[in-house]
Short mmCIF file of C-alpha atoms and ligand atoms in Angstrom, two decimals:
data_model
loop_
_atom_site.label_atom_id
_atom_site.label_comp_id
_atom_site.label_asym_id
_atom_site.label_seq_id
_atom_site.Cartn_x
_atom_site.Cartn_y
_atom_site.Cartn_z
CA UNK B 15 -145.65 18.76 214.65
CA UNK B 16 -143.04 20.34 212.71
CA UNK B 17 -139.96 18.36 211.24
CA UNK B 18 -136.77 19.54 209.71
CA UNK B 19 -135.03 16.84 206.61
CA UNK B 20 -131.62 17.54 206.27
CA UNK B 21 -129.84 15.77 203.44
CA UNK B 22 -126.25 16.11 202.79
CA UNK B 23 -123.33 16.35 199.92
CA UNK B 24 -123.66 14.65 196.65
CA UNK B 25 -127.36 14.14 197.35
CA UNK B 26 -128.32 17.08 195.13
CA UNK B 27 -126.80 14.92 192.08
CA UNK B 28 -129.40 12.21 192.75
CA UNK B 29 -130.68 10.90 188.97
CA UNK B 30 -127.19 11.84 187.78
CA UNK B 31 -125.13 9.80 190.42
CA UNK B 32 -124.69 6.48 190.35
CA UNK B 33 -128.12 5.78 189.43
CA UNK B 34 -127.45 1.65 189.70
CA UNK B 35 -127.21 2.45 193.50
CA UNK B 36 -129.35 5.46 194.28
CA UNK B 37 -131.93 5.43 191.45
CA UNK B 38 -132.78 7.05 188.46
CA UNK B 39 -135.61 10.08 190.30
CA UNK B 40 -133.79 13.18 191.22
CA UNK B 41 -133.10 15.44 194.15
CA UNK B 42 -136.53 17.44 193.15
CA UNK B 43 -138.48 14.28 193.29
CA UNK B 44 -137.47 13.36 196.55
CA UNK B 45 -138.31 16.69 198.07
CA UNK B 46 -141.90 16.38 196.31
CA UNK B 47 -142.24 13.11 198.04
CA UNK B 48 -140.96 13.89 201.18
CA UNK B 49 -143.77 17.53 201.39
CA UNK B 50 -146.76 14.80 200.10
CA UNK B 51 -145.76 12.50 203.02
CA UNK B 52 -146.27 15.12 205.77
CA UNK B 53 -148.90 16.78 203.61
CA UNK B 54 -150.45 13.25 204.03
CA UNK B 55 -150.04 12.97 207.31
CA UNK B 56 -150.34 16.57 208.49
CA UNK B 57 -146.76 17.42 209.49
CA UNK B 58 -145.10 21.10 208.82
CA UNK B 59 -142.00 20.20 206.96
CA UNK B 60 -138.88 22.09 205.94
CA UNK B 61 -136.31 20.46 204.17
CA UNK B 62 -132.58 21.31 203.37
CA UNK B 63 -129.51 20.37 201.13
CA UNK B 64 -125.58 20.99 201.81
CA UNK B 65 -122.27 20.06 200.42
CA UNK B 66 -121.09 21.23 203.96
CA UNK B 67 -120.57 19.89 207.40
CA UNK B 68 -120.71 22.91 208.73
CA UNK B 69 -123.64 24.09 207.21
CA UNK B 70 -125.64 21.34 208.44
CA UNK B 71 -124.55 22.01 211.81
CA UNK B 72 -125.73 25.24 211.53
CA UNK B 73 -129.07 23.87 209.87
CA UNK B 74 -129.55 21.35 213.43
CA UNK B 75 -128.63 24.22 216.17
CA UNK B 76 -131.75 26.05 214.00
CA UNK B 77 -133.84 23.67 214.42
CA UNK B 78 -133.37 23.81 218.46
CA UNK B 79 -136.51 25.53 219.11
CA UNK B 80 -138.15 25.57 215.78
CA UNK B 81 -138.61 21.50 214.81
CA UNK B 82 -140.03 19.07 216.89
CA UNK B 83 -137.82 16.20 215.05
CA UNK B 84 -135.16 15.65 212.77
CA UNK B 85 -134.45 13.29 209.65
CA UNK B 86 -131.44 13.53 208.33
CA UNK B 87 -129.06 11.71 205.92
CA UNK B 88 -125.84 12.90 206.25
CA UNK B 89 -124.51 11.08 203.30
CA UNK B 90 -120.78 10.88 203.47
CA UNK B 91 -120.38 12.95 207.00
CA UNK B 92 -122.19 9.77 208.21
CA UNK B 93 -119.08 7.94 208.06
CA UNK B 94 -116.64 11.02 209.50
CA UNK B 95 -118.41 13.47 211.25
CA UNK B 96 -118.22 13.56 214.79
CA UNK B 97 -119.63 17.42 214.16
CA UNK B 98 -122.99 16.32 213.14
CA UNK B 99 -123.40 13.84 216.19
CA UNK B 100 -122.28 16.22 218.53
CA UNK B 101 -124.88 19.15 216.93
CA UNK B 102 -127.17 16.12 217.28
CA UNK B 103 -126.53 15.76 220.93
CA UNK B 104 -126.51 19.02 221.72
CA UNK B 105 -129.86 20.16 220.48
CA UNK B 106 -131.52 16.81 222.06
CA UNK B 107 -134.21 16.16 219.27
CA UNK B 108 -135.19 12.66 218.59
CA UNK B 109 -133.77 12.23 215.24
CA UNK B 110 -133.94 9.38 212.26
CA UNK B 111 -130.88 9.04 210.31
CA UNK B 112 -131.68 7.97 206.74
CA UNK B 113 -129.78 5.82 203.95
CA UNK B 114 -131.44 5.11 201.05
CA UNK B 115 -128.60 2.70 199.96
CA UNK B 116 -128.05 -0.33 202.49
CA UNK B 117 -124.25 1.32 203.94
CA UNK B 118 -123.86 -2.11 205.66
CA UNK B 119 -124.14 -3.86 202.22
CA UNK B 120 -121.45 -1.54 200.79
CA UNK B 121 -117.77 -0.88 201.68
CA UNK B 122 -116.41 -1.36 205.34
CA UNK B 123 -115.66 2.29 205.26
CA UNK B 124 -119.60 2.90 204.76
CA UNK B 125 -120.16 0.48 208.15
CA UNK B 126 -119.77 3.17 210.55
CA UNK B 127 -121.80 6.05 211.29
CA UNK B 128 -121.39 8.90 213.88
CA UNK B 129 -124.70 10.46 213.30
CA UNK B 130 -126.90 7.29 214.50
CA UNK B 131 -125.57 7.20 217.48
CA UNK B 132 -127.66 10.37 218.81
CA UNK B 133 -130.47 9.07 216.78
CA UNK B 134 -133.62 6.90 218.21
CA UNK B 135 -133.07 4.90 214.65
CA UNK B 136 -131.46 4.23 211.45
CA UNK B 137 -133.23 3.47 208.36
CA UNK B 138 -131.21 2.01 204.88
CA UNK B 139 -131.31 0.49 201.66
CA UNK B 140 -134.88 1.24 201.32
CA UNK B 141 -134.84 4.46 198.75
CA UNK B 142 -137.34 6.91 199.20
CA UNK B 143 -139.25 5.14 200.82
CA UNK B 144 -136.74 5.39 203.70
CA UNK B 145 -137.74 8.92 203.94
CA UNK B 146 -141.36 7.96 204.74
CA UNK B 147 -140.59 5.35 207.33
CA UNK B 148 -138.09 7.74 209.37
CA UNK B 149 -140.96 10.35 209.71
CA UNK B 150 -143.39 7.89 210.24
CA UNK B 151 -141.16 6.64 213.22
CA UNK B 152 -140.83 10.04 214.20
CA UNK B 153 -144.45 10.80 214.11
CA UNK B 154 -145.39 7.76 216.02
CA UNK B 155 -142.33 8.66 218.73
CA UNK B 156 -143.10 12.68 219.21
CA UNK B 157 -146.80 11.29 219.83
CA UNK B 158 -146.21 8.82 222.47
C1 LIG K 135 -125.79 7.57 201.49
C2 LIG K 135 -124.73 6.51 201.78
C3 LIG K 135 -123.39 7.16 202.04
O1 LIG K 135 -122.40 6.16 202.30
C4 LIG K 135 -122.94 7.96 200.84
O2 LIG K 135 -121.73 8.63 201.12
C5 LIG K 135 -123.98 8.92 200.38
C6 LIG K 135 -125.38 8.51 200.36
C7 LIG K 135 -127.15 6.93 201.10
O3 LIG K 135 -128.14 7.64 201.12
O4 LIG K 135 -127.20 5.76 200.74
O5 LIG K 135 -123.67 10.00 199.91
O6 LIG K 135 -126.01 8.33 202.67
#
């Protein structure tokens, strides 16, 4: 089982960015914890990081034919980005869209999201620990 995690803009600045929302561990930690999880539980992972919509559409027509699943957060293309759900669509994997603040806690602006409607579920406002639960979702879906 191989997965592809996708994480968007502004998520490389994690530790530096608002910390009071999305925590104090940075981008590098989350990557470490996201390779021990599928270490853990014997998943090939590859992960990714862009600033750009259009690079993450590139990075989910790649994964047609290379990743059994995606998770992806899509940060603030969550809330605009009718480009990521249609990539989404197109390539048909189940994917788990990820939040690690709660977006329906926050703004009305943050209530929307394109993405999660071509994916089999959303997960929010649990940190990294979102992370785990998506491909632990995924895991238990791609094995049914
Ligand atoms: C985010 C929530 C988005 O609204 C925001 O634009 C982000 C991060 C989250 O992980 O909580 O960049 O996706």
């Amino acid at each position: 089982m191989k997965l592809f995690v996708l994480n968007g803009p502004n998520l490389n600045m994690l530790g530096i960015r608002e910390p009071g929302i999305y925590g104090k561990q940075d981008f590098n930690a989350l990557i470490a914890y996201i390779h021990e999880v599928c270490q853990r539980e014997g998943i090939e992972v590859e992960c990714f990081q862009s600033n750009h919509e259009g690079v993450l559409v590139d990075i989910i027509q790649s994964a047609y034919g290379k990743a059994d699943g995606i998770v992806i957060n899509p940060a603030a293309y969550t809330h605009t980005s009718v480009a990521i759900l249609d990539a989404l669509k197109a390539v048909a994997l189940p994917a788990v869209e990820v939040h690690l603040s709660d977006i329906k806690e926050r703004e009305s602006f943050r209530h929307i999201s394109y993405p999660a409607m071509a994916c089999i579920a959303q997960v929010k406002g649990k940190g990294f620990y979102g992370y785990e639960e998506a491909i632990l979702l995924l895991k238990e879906h791609l094995s049914k």
